[in-house]
Short mmCIF file of C-alpha atoms in Angstrom, two decimals:
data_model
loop_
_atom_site.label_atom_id
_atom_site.label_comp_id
_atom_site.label_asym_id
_atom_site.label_seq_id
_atom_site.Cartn_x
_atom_site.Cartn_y
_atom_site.Cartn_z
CA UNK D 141 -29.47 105.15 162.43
CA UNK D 142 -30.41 102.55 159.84
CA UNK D 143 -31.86 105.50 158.17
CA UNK D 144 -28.51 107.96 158.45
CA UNK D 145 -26.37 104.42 157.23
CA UNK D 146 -28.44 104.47 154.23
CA UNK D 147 -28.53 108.29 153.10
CA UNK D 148 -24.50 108.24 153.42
CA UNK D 149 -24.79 105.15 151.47
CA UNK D 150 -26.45 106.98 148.61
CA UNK D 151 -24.63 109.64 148.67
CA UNK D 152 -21.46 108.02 148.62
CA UNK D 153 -23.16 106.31 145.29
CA UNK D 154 -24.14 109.63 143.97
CA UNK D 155 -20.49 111.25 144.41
CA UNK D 156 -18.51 108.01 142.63
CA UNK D 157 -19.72 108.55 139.11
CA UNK D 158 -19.19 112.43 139.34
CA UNK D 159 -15.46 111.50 140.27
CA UNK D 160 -14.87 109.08 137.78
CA UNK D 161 -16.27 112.01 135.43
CA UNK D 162 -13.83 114.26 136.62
CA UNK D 163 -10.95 112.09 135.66
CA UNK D 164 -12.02 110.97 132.86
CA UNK D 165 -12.07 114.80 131.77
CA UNK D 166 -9.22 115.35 133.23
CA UNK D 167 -7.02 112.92 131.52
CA UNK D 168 -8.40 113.83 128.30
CA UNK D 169 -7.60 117.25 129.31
CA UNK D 170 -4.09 115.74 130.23
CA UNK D 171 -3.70 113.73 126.64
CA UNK D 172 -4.91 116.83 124.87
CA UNK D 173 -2.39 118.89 126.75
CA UNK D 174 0.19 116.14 125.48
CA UNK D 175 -0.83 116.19 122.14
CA UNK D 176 -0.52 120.04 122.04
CA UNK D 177 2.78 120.07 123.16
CA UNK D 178 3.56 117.16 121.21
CA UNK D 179 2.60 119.03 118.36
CA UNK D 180 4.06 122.25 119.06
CA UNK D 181 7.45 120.62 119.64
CA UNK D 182 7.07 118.71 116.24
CA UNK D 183 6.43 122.23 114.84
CA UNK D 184 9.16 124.17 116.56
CA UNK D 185 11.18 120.99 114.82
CA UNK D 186 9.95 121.63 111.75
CA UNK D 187 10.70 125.31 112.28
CA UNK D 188 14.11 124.40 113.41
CA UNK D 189 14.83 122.45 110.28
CA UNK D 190 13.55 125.10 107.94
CA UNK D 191 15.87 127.79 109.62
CA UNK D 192 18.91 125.16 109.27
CA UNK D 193 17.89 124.45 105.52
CA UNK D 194 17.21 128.48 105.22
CA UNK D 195 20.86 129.04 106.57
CA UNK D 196 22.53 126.84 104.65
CA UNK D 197 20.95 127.81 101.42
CA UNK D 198 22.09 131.45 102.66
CA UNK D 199 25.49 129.95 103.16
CA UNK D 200 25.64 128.24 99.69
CA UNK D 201 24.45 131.66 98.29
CA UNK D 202 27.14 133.15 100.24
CA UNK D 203 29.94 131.05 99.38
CA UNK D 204 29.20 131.09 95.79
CA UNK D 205 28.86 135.01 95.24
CA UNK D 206 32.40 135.16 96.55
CA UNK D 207 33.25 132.64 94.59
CA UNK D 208 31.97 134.09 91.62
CA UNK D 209 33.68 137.45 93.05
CA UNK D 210 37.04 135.79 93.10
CA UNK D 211 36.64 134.87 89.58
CA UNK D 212 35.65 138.20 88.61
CA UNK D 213 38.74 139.76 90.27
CA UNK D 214 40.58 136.92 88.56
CA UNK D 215 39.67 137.75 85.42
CA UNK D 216 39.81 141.75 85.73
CA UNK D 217 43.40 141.09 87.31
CA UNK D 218 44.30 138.76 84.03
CA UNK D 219 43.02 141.61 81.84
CA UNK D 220 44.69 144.50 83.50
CA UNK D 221 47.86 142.19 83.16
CA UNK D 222 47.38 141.66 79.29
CA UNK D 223 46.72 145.43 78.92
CA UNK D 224 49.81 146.32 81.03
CA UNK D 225 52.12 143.96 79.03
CA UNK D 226 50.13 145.29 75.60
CA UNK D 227 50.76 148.20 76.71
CA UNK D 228 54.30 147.87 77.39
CA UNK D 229 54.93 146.21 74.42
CA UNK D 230 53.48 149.10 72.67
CA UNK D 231 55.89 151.52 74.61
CA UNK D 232 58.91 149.03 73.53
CA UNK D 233 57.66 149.22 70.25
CA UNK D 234 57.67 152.84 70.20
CA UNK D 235 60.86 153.23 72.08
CA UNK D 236 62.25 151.04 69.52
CA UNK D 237 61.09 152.78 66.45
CA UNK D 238 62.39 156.28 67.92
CA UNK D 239 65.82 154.69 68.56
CA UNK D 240 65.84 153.45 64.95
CA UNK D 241 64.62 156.76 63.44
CA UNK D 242 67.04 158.80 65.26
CA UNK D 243 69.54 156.33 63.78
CA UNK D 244 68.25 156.29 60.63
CA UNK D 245 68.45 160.54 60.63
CA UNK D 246 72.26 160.25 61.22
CA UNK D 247 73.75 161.01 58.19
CA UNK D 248 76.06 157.70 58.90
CA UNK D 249 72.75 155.59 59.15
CA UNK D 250 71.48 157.31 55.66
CA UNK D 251 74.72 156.55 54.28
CA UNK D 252 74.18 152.89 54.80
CA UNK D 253 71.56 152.64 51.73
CA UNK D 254 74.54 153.32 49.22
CA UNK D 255 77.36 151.59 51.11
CA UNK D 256 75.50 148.36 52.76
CA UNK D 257 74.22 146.97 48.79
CA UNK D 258 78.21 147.89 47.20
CA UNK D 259 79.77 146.17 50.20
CA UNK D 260 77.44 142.92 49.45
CA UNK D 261 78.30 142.78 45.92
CA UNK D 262 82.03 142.74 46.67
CA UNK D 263 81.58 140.13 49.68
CA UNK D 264 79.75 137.77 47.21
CA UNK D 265 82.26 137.80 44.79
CA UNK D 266 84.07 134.75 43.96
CA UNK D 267 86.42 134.25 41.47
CA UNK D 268 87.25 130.58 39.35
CA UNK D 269 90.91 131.40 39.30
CA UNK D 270 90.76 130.71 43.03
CA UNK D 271 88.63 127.86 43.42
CA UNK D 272 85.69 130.16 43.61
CA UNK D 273 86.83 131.91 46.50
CA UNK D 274 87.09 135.11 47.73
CA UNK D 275 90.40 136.11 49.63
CA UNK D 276 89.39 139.86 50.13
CA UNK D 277 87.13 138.45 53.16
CA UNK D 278 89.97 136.97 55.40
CA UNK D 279 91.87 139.07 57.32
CA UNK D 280 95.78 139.00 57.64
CA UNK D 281 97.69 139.95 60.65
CA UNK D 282 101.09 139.74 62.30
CA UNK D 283 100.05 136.66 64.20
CA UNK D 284 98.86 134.55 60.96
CA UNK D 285 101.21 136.39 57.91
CA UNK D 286 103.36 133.72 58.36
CA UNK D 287 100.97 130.58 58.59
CA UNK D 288 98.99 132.14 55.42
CA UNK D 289 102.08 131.68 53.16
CA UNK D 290 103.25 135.89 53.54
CA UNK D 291 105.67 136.34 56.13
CA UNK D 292 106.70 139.32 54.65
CA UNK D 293 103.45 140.71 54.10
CA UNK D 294 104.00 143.38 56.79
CA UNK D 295 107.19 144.93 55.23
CA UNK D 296 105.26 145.52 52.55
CA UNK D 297 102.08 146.75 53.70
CA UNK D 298 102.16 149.27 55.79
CA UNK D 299 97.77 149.43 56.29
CA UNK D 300 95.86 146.41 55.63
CA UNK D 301 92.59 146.53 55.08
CA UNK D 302 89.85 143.39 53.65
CA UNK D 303 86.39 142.95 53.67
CA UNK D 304 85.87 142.11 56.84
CA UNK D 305 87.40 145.11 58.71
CA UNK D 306 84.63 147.08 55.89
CA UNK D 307 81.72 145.04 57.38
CA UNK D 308 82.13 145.61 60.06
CA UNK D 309 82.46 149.60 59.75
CA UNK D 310 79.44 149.27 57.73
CA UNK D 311 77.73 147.30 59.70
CA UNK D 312 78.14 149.62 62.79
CA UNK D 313 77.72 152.72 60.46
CA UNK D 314 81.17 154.08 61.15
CA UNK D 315 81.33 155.76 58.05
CA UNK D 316 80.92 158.92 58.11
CA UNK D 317 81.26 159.96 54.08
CA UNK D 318 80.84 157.90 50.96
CA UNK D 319 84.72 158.69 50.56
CA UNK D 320 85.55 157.41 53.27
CA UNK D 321 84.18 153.86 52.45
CA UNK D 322 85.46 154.11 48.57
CA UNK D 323 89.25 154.97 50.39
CA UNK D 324 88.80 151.92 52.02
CA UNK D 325 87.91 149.63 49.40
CA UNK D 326 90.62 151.09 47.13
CA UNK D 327 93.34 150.74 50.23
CA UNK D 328 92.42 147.18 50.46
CA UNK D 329 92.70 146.18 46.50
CA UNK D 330 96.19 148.42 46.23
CA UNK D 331 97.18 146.61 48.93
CA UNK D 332 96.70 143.35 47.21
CA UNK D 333 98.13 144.86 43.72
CA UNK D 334 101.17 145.90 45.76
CA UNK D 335 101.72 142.45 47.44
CA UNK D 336 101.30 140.62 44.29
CA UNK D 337 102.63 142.65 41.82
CA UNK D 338 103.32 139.75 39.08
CA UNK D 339 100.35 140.79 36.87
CA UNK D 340 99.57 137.24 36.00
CA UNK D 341 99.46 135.72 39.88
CA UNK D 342 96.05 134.93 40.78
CA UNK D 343 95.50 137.49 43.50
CA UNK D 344 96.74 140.20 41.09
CA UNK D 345 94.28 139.48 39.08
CA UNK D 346 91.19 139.08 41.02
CA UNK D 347 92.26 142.37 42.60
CA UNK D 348 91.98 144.01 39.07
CA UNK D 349 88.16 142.31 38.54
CA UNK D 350 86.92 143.49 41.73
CA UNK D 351 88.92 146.99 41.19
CA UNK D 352 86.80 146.86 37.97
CA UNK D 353 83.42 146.19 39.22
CA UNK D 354 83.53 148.37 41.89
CA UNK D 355 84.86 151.25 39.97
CA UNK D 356 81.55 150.52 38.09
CA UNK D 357 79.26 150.42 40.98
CA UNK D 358 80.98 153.40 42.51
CA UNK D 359 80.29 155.78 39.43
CA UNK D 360 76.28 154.65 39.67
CA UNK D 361 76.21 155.63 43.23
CA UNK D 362 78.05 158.95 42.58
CA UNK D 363 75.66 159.51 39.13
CA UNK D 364 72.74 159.21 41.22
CA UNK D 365 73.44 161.17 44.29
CA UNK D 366 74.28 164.11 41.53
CA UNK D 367 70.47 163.60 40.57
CA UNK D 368 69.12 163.46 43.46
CA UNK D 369 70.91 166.93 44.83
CA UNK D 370 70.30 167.97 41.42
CA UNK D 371 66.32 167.36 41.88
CA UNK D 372 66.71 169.21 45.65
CA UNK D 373 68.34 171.72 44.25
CA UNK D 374 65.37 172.15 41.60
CA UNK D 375 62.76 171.24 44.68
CA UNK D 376 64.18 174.33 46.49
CA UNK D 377 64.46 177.03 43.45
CA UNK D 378 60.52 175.72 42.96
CA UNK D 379 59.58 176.42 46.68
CA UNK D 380 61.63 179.74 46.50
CA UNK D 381 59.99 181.12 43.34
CA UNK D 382 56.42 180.60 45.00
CA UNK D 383 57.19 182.56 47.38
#
């Protein structure tokens, strides 16, 4: 019995350093378990950050090629807006210059070369014997004849015509014949012969000086448009005789 007491004894001996073996593996086992998951969570971490950073680099990228899209459709939408207005300008233009040449073909715009200088010449007219005046610009009706010092002016004259009525003909090119224009001029200096017939009162005699001048710049209008048909006339034999 001594003998069993003994061999259990031993064996119980023998079996307590293989235990203590055993865990001692096995908690290694257990803290390199730990330290594997310890380090794959660190690197699923890492991972995770990477993807984050990764993402919002993506979303920087993102945001910034829109950006930079927005611009772009900016600036084409700027530049199809200067070409449209350029390019309505240009029609203006055009519309403008068709408007003026059609004008300018009327034979009351072409008249305006010979009648718009003559008419200047006798606005800017002034005359010493009037305080360097000119009186042919202001225009006398039935409601001011009597406040301008003629309140008979109208049993007298039966038309009136002045300067101003004239520009404003001219200026709308109303005329349709050089005649027509001269007849006015001439109506509106008898007028002013007939109202002040004394041939020394003032009026009388600036009449007379611009009756003068103009009779002058009249007959160098008429000489040259006798050329110049004379020269078309000449022109047109030429082109006929080629033929």
């Amino acid at each position: 019995k001594k003998h069993e007491q003994e061999a259990l004894l031993q064996a119980t001996l023998a079996a307590l350093p293989k235990r203590s073996i055993n865990e001692a593996a096995r908690k290694e086992k257990m803290e390199g378990m730990l330290l594997g998951l310890q380090q794959k969570e660190i690197k699923l971490m890492k991972q995770k950050e990477e993807s984050q950073q990764q993402q919002q680099q993506k979303m920087l990228k993102q945001r910034e090629m829109e950006r930079q899209q927005r611009l772009e459709q900016q600036r084409r939408n700027r530049e199809k807006a200067r070409l449209r207005r350029e390019e309505e300008m240009m029609e203006e233009e055009e519309r403008e210059r068709i408007r003026k040449q059609k004008q300018e073909a009327t034979p009351q715009r072409a008249l305006m070369r010979y009648t718009q200088p003559m008419f200047q010449k006798l606005w800017d007219m002034e005359f010493a014997n009037l305080g360097n005046t000119n009186p042919f610009r202001i225009v006398i009706d039935k409601h001011n004849c009597a406040a301008m010092g003629a309140p008979d002016y109208f049993d007298v004259i039966k038309k009136p015509m002045n300067l101003s009525y004239i520009q404003k003909k001219v200026q709308n090119a109303e005329y349709e014949s050089l005649q027509a224009f001269f007849s006015d001029v001439e109506l509106m200096l008898s007028n002013a012969l007939l109202y002040n017939s004394d041939p020394n009162n003032d009026y009388h005699l600036a009449a007379k000086e611009m009756m003068r001048q103009f009779k002058k710049m009249a007959k160098a209008i008429v000489q040259t448009l006798k050329q110049k048909q004379l020269q078309q006339k000449q022109q047109k034999q030429q082109m006929q005789a080629r033929k």
